[in-house]
CSV table of C-alpha atoms and ligand atoms in Angstrom, one decimal:
chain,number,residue,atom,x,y,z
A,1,UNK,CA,118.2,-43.7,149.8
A,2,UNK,CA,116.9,-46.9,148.5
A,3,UNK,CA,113.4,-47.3,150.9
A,4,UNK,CA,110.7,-46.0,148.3
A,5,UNK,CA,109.1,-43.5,150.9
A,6,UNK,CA,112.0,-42.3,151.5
A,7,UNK,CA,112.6,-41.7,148.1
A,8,UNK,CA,109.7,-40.0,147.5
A,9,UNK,CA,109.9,-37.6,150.2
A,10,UNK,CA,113.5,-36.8,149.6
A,11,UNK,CA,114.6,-37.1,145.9
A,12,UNK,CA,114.4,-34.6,143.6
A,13,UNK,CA,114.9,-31.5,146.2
A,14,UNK,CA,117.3,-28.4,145.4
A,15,UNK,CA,121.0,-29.1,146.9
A,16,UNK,CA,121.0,-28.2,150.8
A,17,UNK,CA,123.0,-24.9,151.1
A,18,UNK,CA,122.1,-21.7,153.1
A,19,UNK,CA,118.6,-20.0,151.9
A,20,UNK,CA,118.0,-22.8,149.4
A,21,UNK,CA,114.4,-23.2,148.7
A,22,UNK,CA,113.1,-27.0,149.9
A,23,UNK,CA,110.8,-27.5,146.9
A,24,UNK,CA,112.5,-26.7,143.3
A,25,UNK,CA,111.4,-24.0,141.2
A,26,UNK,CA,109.2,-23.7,138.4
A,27,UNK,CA,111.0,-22.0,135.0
A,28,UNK,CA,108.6,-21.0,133.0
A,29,UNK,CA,110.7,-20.1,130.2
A,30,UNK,CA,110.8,-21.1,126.9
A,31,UNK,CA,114.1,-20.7,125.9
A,32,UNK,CA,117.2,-19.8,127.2
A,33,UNK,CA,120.5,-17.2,127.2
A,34,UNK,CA,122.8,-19.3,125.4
A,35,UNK,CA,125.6,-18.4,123.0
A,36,UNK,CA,126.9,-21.2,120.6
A,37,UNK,CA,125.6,-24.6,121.5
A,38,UNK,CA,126.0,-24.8,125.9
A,39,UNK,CA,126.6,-25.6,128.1
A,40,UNK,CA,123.5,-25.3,129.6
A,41,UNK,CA,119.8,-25.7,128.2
A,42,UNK,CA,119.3,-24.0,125.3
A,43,UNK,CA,115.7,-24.6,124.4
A,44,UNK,CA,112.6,-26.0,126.7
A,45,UNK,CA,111.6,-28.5,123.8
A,46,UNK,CA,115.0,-30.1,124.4
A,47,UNK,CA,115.3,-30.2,128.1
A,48,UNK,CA,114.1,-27.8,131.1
A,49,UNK,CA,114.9,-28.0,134.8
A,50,UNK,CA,111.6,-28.4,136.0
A,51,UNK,CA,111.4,-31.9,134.6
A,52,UNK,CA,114.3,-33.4,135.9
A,53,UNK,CA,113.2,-33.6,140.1
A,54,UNK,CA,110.1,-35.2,138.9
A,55,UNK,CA,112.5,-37.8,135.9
A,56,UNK,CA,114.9,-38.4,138.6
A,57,UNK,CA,112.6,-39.5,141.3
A,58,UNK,CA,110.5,-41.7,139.3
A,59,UNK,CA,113.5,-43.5,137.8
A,60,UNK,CA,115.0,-44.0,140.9
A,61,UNK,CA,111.9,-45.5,142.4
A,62,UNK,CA,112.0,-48.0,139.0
A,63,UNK,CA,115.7,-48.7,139.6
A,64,UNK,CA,116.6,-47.4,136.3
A,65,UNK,CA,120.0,-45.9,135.2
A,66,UNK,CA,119.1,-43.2,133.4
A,67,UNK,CA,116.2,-40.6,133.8
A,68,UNK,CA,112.6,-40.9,133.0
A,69,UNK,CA,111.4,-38.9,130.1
A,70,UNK,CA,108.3,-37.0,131.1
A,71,UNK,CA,105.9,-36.4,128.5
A,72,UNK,CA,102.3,-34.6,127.5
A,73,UNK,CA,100.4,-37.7,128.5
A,74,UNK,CA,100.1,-41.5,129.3
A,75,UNK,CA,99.3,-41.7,125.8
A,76,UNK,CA,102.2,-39.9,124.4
A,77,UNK,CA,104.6,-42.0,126.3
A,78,UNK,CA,103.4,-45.3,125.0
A,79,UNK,CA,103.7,-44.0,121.7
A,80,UNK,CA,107.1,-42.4,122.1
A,81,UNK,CA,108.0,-46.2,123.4
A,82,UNK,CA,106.2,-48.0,120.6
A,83,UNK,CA,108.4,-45.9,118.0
A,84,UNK,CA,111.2,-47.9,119.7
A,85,UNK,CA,110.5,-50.9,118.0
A,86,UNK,CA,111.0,-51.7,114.2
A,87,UNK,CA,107.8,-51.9,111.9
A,88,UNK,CA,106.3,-55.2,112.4
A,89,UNK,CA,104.1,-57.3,114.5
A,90,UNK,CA,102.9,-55.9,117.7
A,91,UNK,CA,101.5,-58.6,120.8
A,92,UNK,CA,99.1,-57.1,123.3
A,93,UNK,CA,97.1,-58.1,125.9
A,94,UNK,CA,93.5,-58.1,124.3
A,95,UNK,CA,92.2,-55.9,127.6
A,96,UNK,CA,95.1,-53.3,127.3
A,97,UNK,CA,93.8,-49.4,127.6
A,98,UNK,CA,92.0,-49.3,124.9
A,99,UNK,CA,93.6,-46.6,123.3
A,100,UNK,CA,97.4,-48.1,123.7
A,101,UNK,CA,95.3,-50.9,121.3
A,102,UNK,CA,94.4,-48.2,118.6
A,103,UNK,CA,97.7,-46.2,118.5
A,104,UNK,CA,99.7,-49.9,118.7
A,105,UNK,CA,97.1,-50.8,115.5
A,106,UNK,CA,97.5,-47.3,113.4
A,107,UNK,CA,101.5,-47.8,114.0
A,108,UNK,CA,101.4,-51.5,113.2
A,109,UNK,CA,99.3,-51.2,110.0
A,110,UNK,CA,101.1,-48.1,108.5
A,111,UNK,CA,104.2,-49.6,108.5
A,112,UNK,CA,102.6,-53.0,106.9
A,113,UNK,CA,102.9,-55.3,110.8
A,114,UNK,CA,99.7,-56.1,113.1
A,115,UNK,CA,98.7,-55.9,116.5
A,116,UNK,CA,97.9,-60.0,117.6
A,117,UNK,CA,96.1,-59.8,121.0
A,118,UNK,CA,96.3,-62.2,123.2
A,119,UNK,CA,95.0,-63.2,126.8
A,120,UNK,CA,97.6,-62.1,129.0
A,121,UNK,CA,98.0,-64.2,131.9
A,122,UNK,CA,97.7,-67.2,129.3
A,123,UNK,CA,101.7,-67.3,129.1
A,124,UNK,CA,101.8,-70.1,126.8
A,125,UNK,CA,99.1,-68.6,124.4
A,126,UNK,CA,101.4,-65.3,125.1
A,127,UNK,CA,104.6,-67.0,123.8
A,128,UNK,CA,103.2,-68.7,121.2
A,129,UNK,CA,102.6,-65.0,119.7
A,130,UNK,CA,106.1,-63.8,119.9
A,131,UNK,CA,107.6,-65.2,117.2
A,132,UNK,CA,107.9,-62.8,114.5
A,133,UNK,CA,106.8,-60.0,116.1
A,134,UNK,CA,108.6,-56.9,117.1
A,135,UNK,CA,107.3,-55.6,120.5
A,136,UNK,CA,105.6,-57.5,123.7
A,137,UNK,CA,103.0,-54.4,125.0
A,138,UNK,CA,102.5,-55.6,128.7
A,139,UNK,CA,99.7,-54.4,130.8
A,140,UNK,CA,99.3,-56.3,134.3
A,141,UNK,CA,97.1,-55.7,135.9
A,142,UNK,CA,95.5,-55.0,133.0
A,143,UNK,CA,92.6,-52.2,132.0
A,144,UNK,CA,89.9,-52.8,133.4
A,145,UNK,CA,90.3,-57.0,133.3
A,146,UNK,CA,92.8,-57.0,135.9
A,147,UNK,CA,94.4,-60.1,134.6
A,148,UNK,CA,97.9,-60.6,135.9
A,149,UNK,CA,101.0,-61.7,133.5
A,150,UNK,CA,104.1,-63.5,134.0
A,151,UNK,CA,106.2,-60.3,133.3
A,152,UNK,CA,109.0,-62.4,134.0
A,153,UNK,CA,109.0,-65.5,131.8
A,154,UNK,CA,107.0,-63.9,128.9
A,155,UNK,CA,110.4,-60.6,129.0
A,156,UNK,CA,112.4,-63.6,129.4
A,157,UNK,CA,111.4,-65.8,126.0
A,158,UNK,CA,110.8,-62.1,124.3
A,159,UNK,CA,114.5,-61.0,124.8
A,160,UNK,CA,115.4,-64.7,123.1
A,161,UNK,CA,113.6,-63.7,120.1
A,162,UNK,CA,114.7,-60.0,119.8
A,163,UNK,CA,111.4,-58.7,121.0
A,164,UNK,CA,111.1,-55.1,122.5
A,165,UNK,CA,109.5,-55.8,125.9
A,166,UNK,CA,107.3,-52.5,127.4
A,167,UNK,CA,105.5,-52.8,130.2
A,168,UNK,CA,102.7,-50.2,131.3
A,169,UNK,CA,103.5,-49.7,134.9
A,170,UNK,CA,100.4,-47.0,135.5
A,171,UNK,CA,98.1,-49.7,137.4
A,172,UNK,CA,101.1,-51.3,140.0
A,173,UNK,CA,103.4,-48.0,140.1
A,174,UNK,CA,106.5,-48.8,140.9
A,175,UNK,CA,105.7,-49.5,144.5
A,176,UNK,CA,103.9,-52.6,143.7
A,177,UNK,CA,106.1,-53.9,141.0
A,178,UNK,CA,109.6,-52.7,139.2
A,179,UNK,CA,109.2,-53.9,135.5
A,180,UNK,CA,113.2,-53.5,134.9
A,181,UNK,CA,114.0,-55.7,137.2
A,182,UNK,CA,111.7,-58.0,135.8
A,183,UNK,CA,113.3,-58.0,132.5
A,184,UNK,CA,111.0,-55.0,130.4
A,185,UNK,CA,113.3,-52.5,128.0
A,186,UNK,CA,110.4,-49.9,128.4
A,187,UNK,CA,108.3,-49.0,131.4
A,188,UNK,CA,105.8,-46.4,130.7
A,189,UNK,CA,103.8,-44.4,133.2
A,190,UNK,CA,100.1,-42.6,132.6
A,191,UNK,CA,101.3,-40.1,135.7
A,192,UNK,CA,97.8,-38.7,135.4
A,193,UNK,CA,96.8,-41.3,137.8
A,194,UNK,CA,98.8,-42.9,140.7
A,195,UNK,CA,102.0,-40.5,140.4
A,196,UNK,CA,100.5,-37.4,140.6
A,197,UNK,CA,97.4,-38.6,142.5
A,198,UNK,CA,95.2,-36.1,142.3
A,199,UNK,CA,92.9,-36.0,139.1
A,200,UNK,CA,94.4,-32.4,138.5
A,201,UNK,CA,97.1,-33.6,135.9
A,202,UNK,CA,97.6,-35.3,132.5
A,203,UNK,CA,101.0,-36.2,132.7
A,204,UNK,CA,103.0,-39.1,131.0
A,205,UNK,CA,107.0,-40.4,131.4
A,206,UNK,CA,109.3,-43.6,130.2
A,207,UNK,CA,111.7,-45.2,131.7
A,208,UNK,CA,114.7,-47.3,130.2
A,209,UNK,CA,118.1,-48.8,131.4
A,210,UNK,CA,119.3,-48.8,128.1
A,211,UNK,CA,121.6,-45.7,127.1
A,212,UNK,CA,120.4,-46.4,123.1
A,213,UNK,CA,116.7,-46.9,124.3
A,214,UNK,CA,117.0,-43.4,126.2
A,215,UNK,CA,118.7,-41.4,123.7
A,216,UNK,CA,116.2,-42.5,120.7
A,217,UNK,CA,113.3,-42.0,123.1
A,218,UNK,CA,114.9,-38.5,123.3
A,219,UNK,CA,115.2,-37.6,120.2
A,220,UNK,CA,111.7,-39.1,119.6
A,221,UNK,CA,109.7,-36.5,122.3
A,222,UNK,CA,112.2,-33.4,121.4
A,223,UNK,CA,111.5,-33.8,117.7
A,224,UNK,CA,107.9,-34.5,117.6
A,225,UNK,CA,107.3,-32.1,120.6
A,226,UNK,CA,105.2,-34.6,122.5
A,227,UNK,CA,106.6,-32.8,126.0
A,228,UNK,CA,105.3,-32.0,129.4
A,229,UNK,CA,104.0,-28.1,130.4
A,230,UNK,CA,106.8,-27.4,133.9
A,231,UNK,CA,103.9,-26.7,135.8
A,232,UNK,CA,101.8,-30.0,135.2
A,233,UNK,CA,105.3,-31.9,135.8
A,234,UNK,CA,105.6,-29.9,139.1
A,235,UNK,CA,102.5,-30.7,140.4
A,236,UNK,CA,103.2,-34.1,139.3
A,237,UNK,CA,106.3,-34.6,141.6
A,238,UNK,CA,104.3,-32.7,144.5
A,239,UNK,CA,101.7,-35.3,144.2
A,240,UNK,CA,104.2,-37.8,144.2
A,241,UNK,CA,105.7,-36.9,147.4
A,242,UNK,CA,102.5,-38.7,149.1
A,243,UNK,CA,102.2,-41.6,147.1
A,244,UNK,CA,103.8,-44.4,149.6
A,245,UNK,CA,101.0,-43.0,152.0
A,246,UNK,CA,98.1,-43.0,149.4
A,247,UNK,CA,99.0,-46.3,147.4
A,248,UNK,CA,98.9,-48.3,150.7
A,249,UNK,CA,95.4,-46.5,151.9
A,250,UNK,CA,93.9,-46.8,148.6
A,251,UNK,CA,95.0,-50.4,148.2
A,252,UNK,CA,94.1,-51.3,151.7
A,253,UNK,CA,90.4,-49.6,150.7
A,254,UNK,CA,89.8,-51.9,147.2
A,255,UNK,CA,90.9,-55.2,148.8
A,256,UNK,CA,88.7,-54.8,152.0
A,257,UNK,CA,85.7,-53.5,149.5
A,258,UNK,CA,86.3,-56.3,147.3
A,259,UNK,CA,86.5,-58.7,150.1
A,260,UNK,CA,83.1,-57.5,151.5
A,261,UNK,CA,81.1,-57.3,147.8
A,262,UNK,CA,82.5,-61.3,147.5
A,263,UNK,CA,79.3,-61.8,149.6
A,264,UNK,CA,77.1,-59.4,149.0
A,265,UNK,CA,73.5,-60.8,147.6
A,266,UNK,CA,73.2,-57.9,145.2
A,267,UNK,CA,76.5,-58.6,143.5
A,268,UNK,CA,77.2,-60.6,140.6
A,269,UNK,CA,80.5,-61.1,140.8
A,270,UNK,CA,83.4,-59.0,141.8
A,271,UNK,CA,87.4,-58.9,140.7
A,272,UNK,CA,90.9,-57.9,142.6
A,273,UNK,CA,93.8,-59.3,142.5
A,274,UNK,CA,93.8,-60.3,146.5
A,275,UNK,CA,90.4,-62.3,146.3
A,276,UNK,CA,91.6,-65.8,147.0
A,277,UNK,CA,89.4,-66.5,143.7
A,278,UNK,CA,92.1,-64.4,141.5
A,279,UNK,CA,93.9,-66.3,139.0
A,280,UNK,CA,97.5,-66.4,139.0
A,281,UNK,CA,97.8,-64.5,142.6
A,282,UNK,CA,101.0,-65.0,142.9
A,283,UNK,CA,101.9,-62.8,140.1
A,284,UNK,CA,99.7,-59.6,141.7
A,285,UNK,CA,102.1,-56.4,142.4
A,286,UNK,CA,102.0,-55.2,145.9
A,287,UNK,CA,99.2,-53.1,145.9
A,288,UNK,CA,96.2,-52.2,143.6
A,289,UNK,CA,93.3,-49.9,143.8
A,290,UNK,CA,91.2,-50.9,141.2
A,291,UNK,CA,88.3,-53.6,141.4
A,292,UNK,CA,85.7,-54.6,139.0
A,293,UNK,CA,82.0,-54.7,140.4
A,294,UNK,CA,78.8,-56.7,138.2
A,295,UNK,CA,76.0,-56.2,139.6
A,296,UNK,CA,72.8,-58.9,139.7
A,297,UNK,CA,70.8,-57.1,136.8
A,298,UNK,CA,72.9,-56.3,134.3
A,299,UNK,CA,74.0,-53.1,131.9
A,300,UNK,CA,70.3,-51.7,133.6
A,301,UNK,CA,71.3,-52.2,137.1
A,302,UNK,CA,75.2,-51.4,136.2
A,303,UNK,CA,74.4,-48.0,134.8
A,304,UNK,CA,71.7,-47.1,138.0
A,305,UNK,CA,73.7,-48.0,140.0
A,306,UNK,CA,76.6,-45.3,138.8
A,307,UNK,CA,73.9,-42.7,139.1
A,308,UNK,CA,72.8,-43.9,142.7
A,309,UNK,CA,76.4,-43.1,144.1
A,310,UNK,CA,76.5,-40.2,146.4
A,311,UNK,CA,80.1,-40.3,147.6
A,312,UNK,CA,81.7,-42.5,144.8
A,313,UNK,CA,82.0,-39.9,141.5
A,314,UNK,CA,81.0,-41.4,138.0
A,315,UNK,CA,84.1,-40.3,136.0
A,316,UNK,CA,86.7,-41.9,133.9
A,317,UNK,CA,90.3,-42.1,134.7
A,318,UNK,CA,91.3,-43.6,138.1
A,319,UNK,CA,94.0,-43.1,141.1
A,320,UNK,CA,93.0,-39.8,142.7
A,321,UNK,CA,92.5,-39.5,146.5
A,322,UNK,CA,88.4,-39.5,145.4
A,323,UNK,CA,86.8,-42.8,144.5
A,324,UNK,CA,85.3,-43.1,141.3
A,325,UNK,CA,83.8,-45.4,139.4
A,326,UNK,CA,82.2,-46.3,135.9
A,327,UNK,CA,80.8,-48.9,133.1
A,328,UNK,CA,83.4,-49.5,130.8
A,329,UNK,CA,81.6,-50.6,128.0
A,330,UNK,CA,79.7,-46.9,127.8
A,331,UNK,CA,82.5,-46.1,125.5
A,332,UNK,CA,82.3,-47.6,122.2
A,333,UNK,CA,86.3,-48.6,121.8
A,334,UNK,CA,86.1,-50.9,125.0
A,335,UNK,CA,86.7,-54.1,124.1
A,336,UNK,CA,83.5,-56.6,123.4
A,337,UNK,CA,84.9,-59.2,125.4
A,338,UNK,CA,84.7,-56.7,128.5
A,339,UNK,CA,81.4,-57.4,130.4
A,340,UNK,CA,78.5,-55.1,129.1
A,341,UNK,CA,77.5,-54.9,133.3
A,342,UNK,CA,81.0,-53.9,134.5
A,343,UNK,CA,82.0,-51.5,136.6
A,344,UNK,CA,85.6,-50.7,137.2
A,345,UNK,CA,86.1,-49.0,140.6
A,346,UNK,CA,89.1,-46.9,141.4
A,347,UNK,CA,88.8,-46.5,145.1
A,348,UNK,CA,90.6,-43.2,147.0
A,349,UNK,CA,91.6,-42.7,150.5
A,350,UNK,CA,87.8,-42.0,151.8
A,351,UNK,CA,87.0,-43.6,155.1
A,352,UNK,CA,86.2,-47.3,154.2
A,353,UNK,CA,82.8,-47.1,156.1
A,354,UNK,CA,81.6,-44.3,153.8
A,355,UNK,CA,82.9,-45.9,150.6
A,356,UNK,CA,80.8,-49.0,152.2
A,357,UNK,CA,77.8,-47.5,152.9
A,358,UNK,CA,77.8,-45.1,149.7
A,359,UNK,CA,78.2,-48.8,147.5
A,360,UNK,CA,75.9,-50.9,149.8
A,361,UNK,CA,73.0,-48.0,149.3
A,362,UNK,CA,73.8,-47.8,145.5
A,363,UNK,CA,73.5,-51.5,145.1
A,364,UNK,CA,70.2,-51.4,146.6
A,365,UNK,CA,68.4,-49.4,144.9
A,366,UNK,CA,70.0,-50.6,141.5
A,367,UNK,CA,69.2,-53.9,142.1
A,368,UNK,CA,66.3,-53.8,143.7
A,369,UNK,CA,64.6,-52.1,141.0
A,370,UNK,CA,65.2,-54.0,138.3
B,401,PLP,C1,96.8,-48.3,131.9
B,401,PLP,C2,96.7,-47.0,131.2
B,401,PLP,N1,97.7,-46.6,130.4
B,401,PLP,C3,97.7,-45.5,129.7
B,401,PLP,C4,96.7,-44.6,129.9
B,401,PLP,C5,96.7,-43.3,129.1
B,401,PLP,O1,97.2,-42.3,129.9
B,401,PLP,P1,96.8,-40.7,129.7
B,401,PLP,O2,95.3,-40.5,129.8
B,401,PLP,O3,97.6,-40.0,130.7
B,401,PLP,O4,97.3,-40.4,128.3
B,401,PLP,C6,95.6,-44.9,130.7
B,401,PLP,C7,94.5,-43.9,130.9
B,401,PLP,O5,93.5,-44.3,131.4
B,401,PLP,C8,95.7,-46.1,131.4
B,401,PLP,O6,94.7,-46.5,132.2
């Protein structure tokens, strides 16, 4: 089973025997009968069977060798990985989620290192940051810029230099790109979005190929309790099950919207990784559903424009099937260097024709009135 839909369809299923159920169960128990120390699970801090369908599908859709580690949140997996890497110097890409910046900056500065951001897809400017430092935190496409890295040369010159190299894989999933193969130690996953796919979970996991990487990432959710609930982890891997089908709809939707707002008169500019104006193309995973909209008329027109949506829903967070959009910069820890007027758009599986019309209308009377 190596074709990803296939994967996601089939993996993670109970064993095929007579009057076998086809989806697994949910245990909701919190500990277990268990004399002396196992076999068996002993406590669901440690390790319950409702997370492993869900860790063993999504690490064998990133090729990796041992299972993911689900956790509580996107957020408590990129910490979890962080903790991976001695105290020291931390290199970001200056438009990472902003909150993967603050946590990477409380770690850094407690333990005496810093967090040097840098432009991303600027490899050179990239490497000349390694030295020194302890971690490379890799975001491409990255939140809400959607600058593209070289994964490959900057994990490449890391590894020389004895640099952890994570890579959050939320944006692509691992149907547009597969990070371990690309050289990171660390993939981390906000599931909340692509993987579960419905806006009805907060769910996080990491994935290694490295046994030592695995086990202290372990040891580092069991003892600090940052775990997933088995029924967000369920839903997760149901979700999952459809997200060959969605990823290629929703992607389809962004590039063909993006496309179409290129030339649109209302429309100050517009970002995706397929527009022939994207830098560094070749480096785009295979698929994305996000796109950046600035509309003529600035933060004004941006934030009427939110409110002039019928069909698209102003809300954070992105990769449901619904389309949703919002201005970044509402919320104060957004980066400054994020346009005050943009509008990150994280399309759904809507009819493009409605998403078009919905967008077209919105524009109007935004721009229009300013
Ligand atoms: C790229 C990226 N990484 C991580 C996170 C955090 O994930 P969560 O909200 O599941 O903690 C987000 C959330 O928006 C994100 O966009």
């Amino acid at each position: 089973m190596t074709n990803p839909a296939t994967i996601l369809a089939q993996s993670g299923r109970p064993e095929r025997i007579q009057g076998n159920p086809v989806n697994p169960p949910i245990v909701l128990s919190s500990t277990y009968r268990n004399a002396g120390t196992g076999p068996g699970n002993i406590y669901a801090r440690w390790d319950t069977e409702t997370w492993n369908p869900f860790e063993q599908t999504l690490a064998t859709l990133e090729g990796a060798a041992f299972p993911a580690l689900v956790h509580a949140s996107g957020m408590a997996a990129i910490t979890t990985a962080l903790h991976c890497a001695p105290p020291g110097k931390i290199v970001a890409p200056r438009h990472s989620y902003h909150a993967s910046l603050i946590v990477a900056q409380e770690m850094a500065e407690r333990e005496g290192g810093e967090v040097v951001t840098v432009d991303i897809a600027n490899t050179d400017e990239t490497l000349a940051a390694l030295p020194g430092a302890k971690a490379v935190l890799l975001e491409s496409p990255t939140n809400p810029m959607l600058e593209l890295a070289d994964i490959e040369t900057v994990a490449k010159a890391a590894h020389e230099l004895g640099v952890l190299v994570i890579v959050d894989n939320t944006f692509a999933t691992p149907l547009g790109q597969q990070p371990l193969a690309l050289g990171a130690d660390i993939v981390v996953h906000s599931a909340t979005k692509y993987l579960a796919g419905h806006s009805d979970v907060v769910l996080g996991a990491v994935v290694t190929n490295s046994e030592e990487l695995h086990t202290r990432m372990w040891n580092y959710r069991t003892h600090t309790g940052s775990i997933a609930g088995p029924m967000e982890t369920w839903l997760a891997l149901r979700g999952m099950r459809t997200l060959s089908l969605r990823f290629e709809r929703i992607t389809q939707n962004a590039a063909e919207l993006a496309a179409r707002l290129s030339t649109h008169p209302l429309v100050e500019a517009v970002a995706h990784p397929s527009l022939p104006n994207h830098p560094n193309r070749e480096r785009a995973p295979k698929g994305c559903g996000v796109l950046t909209l600035r509309p003529k008329g600035g933060q004004e027109a941006a934030d009427r424009l939110v409110e002039a949506t019928n069909l698209w829903l102003p809300a954070t967070s992105l990769g449901g099937v619904e389309s949703t959009l919002e201005r970044r910069r509402r919320f104060e820890d957004e980066a400054e260097t994020v346009p005050v007027d943009l509008l990150r758009l994280s399309c759904g599986i809507e009819d493009i024709e409605d998403l078009w019309e919905d967008l077209d209308q919105a524009l109007k009377t935004a721009v229009q009135e300013s």
